[in-house]
Coordinates of C-alpha atoms and ligand atoms in Angstrom, one line a residue:
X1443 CA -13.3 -2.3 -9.1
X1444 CA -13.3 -1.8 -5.5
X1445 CA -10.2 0.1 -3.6
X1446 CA -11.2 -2.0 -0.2
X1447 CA -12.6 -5.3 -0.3
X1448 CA -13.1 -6.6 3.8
X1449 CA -13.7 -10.5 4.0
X1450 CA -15.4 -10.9 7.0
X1451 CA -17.9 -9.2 9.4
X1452 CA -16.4 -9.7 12.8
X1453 CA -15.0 -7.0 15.1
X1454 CA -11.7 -6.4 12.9
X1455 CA -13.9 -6.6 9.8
X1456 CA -16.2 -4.1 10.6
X1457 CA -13.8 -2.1 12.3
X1458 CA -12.0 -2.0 9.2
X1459 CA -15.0 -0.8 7.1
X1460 CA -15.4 2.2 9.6
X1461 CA -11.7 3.1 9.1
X1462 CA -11.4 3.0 5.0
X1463 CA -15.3 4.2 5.0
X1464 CA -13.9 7.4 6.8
X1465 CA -11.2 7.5 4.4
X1466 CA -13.4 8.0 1.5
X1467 CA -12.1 4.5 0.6
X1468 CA -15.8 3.0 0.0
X1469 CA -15.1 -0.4 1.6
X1470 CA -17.1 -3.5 0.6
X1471 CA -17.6 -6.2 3.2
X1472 CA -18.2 -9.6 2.4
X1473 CA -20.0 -10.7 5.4
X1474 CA -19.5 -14.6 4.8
X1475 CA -21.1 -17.8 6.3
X1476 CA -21.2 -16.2 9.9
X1477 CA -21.9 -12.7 9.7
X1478 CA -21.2 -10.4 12.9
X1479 CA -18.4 -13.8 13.2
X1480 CA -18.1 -15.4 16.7
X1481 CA -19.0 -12.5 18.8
X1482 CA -22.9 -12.9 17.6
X1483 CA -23.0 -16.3 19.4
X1484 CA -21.9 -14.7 22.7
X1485 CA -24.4 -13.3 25.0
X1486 CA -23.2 -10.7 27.0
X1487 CA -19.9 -9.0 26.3
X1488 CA -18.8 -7.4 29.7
X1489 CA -15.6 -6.9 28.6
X1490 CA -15.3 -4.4 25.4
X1491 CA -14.8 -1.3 27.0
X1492 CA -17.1 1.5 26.7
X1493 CA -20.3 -0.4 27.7
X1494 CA -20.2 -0.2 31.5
X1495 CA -23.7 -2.6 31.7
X1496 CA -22.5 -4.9 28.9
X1497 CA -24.0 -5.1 25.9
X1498 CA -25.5 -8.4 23.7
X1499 CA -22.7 -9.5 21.5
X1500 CA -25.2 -9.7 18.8
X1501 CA -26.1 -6.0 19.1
X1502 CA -22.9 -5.2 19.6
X1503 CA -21.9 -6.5 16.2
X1504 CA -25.1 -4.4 14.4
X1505 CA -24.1 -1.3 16.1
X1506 CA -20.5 -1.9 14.5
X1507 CA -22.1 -2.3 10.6
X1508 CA -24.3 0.6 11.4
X1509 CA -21.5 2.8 11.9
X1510 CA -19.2 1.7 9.4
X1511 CA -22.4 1.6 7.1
X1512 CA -23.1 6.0 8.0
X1513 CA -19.6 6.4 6.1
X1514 CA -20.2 4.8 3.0
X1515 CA -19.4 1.1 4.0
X1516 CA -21.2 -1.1 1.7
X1517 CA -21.6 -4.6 2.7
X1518 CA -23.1 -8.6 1.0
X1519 CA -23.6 -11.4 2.3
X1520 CA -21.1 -13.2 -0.1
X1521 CA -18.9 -15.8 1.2
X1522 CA -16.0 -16.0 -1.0
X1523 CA -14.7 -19.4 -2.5
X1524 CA -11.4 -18.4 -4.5
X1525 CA -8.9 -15.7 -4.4
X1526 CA -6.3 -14.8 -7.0
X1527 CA -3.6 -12.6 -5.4
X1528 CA -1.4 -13.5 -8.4
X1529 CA -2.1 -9.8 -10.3
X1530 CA -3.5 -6.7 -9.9
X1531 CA -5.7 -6.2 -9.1
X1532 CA -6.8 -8.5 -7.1
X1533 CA -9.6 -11.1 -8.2
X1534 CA -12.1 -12.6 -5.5
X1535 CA -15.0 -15.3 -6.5
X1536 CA -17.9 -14.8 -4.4
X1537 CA -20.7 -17.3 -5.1
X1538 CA -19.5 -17.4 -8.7
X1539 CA -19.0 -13.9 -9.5
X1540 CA -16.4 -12.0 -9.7
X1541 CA -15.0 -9.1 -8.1
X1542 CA -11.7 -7.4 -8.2
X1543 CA -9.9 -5.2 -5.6
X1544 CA -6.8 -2.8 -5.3
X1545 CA -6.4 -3.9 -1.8
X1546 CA -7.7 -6.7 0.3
X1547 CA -8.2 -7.2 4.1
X1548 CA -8.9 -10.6 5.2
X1549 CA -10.6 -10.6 8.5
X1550 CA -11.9 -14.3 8.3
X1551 CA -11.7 -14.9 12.1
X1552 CA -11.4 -18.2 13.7
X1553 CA -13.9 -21.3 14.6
X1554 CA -14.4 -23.2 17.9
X1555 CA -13.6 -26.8 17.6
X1556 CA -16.5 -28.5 18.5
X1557 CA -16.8 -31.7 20.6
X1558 CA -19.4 -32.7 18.2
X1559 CA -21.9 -34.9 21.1
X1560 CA -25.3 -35.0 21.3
X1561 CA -26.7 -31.7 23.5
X1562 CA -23.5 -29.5 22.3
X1563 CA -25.1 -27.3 19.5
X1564 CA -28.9 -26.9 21.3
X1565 CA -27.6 -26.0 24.0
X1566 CA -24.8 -23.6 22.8
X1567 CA -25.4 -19.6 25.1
X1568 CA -27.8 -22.4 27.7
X1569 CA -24.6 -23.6 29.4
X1570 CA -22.4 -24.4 26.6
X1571 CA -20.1 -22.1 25.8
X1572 CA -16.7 -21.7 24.1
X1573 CA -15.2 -18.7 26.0
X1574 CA -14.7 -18.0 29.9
X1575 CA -13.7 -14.4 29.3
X1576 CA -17.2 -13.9 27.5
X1577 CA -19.0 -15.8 29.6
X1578 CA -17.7 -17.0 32.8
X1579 CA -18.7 -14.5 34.8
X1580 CA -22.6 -15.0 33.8
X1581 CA -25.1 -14.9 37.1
X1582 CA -26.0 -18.8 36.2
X1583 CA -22.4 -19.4 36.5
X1584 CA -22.0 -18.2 40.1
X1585 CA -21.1 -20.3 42.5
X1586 CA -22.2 -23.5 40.7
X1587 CA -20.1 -26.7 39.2
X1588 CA -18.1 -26.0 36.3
X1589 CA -16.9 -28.4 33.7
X1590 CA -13.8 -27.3 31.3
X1591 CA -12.9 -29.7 28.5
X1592 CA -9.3 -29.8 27.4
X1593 CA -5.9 -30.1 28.5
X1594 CA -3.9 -27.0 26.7
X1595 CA -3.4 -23.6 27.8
X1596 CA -6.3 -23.1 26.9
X1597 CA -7.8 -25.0 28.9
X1598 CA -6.0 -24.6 32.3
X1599 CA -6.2 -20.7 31.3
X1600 CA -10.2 -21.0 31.3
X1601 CA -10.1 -23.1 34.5
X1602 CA -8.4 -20.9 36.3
X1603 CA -10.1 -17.9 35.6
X1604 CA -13.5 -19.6 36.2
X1605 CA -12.2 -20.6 40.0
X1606 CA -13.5 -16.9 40.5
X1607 CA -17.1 -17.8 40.2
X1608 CA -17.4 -21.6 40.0
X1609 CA -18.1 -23.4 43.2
X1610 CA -15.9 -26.0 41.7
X1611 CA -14.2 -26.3 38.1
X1612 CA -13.7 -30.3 36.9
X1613 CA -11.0 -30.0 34.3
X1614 CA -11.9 -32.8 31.9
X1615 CA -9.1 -34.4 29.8
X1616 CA -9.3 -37.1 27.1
X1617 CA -5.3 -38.5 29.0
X1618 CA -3.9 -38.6 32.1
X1619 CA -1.4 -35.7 31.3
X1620 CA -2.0 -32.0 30.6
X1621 CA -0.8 -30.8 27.3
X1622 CA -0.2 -27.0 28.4
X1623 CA 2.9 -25.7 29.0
X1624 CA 4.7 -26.5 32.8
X1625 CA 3.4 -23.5 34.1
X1626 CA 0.0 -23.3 33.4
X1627 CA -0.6 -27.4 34.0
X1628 CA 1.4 -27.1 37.3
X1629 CA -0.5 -23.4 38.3
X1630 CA -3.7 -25.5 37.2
X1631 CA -3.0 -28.7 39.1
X1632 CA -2.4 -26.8 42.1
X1633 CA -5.3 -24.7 42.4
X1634 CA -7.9 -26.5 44.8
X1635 CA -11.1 -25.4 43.2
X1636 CA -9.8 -27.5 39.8
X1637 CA -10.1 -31.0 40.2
X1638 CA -9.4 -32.8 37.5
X1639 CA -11.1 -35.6 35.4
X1640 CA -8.5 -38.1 34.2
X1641 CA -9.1 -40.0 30.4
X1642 CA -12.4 -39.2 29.9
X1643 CA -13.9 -38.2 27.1
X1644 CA -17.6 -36.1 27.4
X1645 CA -20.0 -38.2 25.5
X1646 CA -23.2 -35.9 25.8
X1647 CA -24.2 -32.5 27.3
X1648 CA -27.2 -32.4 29.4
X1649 CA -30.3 -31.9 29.5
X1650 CA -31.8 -30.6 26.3
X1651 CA -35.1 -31.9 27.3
X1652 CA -34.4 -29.2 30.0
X1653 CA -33.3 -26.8 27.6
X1654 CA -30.3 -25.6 29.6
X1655 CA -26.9 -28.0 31.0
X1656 CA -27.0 -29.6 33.9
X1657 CA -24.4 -32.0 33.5
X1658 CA -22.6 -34.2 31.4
X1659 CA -22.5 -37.9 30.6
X1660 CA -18.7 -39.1 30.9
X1661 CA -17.0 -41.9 29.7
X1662 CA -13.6 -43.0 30.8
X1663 CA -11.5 -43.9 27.9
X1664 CA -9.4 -46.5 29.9
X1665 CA -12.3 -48.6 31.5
X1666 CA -15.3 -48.1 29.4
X1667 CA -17.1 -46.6 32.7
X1668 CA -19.8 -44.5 32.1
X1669 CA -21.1 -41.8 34.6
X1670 CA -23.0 -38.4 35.2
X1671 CA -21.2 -35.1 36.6
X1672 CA -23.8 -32.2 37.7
X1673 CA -22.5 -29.2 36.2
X1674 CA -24.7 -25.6 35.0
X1675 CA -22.0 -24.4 32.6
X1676 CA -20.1 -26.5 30.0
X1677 CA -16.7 -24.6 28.6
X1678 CA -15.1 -26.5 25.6
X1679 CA -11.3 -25.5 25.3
X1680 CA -10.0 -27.6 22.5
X1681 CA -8.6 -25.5 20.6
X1682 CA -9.3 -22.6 17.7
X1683 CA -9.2 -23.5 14.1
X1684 CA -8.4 -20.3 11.4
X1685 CA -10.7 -19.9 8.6
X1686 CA -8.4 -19.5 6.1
X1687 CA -8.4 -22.5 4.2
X1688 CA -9.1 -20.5 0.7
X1689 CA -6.0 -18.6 1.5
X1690 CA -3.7 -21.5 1.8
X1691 CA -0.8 -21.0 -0.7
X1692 CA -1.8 -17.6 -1.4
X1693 CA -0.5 -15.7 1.7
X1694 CA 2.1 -17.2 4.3
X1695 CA 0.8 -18.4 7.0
X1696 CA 2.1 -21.1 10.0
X1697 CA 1.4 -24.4 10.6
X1698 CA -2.4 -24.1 12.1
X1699 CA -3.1 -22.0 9.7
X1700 CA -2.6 -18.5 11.3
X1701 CA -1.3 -16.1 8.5
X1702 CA 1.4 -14.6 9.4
X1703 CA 1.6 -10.4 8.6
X1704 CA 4.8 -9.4 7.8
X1705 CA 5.1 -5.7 8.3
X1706 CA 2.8 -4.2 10.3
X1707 CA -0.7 -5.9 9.4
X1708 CA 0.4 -6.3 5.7
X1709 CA 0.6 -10.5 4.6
X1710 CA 3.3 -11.8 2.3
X1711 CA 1.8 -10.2 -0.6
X1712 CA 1.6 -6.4 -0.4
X1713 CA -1.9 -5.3 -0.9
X1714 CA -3.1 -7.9 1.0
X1715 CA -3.3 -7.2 4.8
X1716 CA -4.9 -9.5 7.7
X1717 CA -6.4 -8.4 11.0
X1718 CA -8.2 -10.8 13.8
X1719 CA -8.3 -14.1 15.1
X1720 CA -7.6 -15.3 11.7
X1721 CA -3.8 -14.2 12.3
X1722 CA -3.7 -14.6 16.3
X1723 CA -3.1 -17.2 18.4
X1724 CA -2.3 -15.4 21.2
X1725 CA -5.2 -12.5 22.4
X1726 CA -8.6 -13.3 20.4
X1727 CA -10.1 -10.9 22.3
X1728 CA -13.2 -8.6 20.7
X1729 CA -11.0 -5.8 21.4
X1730 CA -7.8 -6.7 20.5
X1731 CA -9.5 -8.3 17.1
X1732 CA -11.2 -4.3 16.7
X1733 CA -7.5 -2.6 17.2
X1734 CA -6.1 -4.8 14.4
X1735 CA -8.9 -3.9 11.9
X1736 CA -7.8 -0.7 12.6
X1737 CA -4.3 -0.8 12.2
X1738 CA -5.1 -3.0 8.8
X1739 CA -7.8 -0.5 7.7
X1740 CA -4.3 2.3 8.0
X1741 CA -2.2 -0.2 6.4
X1742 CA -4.4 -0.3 3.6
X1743 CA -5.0 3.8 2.8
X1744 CA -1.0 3.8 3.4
X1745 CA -0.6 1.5 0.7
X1746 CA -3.0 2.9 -1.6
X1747 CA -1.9 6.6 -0.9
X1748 CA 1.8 5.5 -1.6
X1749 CA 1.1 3.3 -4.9
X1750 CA -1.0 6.7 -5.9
X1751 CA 2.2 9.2 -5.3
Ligands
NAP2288 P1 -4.1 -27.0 22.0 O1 -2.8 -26.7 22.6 O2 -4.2 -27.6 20.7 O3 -4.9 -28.0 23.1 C1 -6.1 -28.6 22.8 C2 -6.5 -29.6 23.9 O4 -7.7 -30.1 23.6 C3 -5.5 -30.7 24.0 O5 -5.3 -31.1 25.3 C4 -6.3 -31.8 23.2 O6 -6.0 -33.1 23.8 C5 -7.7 -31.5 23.5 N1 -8.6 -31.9 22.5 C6 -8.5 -31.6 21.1 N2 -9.5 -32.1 20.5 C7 -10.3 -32.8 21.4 C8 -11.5 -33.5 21.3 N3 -12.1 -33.7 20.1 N4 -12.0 -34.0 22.4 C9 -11.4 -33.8 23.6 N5 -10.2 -33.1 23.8 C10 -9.7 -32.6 22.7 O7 -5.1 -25.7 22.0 P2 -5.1 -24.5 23.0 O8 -5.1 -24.9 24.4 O9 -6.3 -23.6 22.5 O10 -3.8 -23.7 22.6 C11 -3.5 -23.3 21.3 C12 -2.2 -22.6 21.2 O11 -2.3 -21.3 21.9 C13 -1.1 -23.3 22.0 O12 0.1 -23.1 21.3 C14 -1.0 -22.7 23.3 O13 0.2 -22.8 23.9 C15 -1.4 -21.3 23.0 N6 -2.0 -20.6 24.2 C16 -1.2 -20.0 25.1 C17 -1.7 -19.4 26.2 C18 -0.8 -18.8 27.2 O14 0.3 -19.0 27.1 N7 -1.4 -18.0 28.1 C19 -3.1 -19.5 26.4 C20 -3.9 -20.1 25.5 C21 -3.4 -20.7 24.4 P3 -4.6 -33.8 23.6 O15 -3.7 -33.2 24.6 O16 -4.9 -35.3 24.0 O17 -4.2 -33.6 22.2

């Protein structure tokens, strides 16, 4: 029986391993479908401090195992497909098997929703991209067309940030109304380097031939018209998704999907303890995600340490 078991291998997750490794705690990780999670499908993160040049997301992410890994973190690339948080200790199924814990730290992280056209997924880190914090302020960016697809906060939030580099940022919305609160649709709207595109839908991302974007194919959804919009960097906006579908009816959590900790990092059953975009709908941020692996990875030797006394 393991004391730790980490599900997940994004920033929180491993930042969680190095914590409870540290503590003598011998953490497993379960690394899941996506190991290194969303951060290894970013190119250069300029914004985790620390790394004044930036630093691939991908290698940031293997530097993270490594040094959880030189305190005794052990780590698999399990993804796990049950949990039973009913007794103690706890039981997980990964591929089949399965494995108990004394304390568990979900760190599942979240997914981009996808647009799902033709050109979206080849040409995902060439131009399509799901983050303008990560990305936006990439050289191929400068000074050249943006598109943004969505009408949330989101949406208007990556907009408006991209109006630093973008020679222009078309917002491009499915209605004719934003969906983000009044203040960010009205701060959007008024903003003269975001012109937006009305009831259109993006039907493809161009050009894979060309192996990077340079526009998309639009359609409008009220007169069937079809056209073109020259663009080097696509940034999809419609919203997160948590992966926590296995924990649904097993730990609170609201109505997205977010779990919701209850004290401190701790979920609605004690022992169990969340960290990351899988319980934030707010930050999602590499850093922030890192600072609550690390709060959860205390929680956790709290816990333990009291239930020992
Ligand atoms: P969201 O509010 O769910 O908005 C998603 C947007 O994407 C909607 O405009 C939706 O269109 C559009 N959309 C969804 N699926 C689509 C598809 N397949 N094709 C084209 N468009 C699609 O998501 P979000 O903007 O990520 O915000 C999530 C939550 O975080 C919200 O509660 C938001 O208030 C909060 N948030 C707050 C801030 C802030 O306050 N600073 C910043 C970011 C997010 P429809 O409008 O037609 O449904």
């Amino acid at each position: 029986m393991k004391k730790v078991v980490i599900i997940g291998s994004g920033c929180a997750g491993w930042t969680a391993a190095l914590y409870t490794a540290r503590a003598n705690l011998a953490p497993l990780v379960l690394m899941g479908a996506q190991p290194g999670g969303l951060l290894t499908t970013t190119s250069i993160v300029e914004n985790f401090p620390g790394f004044p040049e930036g630093v691939d997301g991908y290698e940031l992410m293997t530097r993270m195992q490594k040094q959880a890994e030189r305190f005794g973190a052990k780590s698999t690339f399990g993804t796990v497909e049950k949990v039973d948080f009913s007794k103690s200790p706890f039981e997980l199924t990964v591929d089949g098997e399965k494995n108990q814990a004394e304390t568990v730290i979900i760190a599942t992280g979240a997914s981009h929703r996808h647009l799902d056209v033709p050109g979206e997924d080849l040409l995902e880190t060439k131009g399509v991209t799901y983050c303008a914090t990560c990305d936006g302020a990439l050289p191929v960016f400068r000074n050249q067309p943006l598109v943004v697809v969505g009408g949330g906060d989101s949406a208007c939030e990556e907009a408006t940030y991209l109006t630093r580099f973008a020679s222009v940022v078309h917002l491009v919305h499915r209605r004719d109304s934003l969906r983000a609160s009044k203040i960010m649709a009205d701060r959007t709207l008024a903003n003269p380097k975001i012109k937006p595109v009305w009831d259109s839908a993006v039907t493809e991302v161009l050009d894979v031939k060309q192996d990077k974007v340079t526009g998309v194919k639009l359609k409008n959804l009220k007169t069937g018209a079809e056209s073109i919009l020259d663009c080097a960097g696509v940034f999809i906006a419609i919203g997160h998704g948590p992966n926590t579908d296995i924990f649904k009816g097993h730990v609170e959590m609201d109505a997205h999907g977010f779990i919701i900790p209850k004290k401190g990092t701790m979920t609605s059953v004690p022992g169990v303890f969340v960290a990351g975009d899988c319980a934030d709908q707010v930050y999602r941020q590499a850093i922030t995600a890192a600072g609550a692996g690390c709060a959860a990875a205390i929680d956790a030797e709290r816990f333990l340490a009291a239930r020992n006394e």
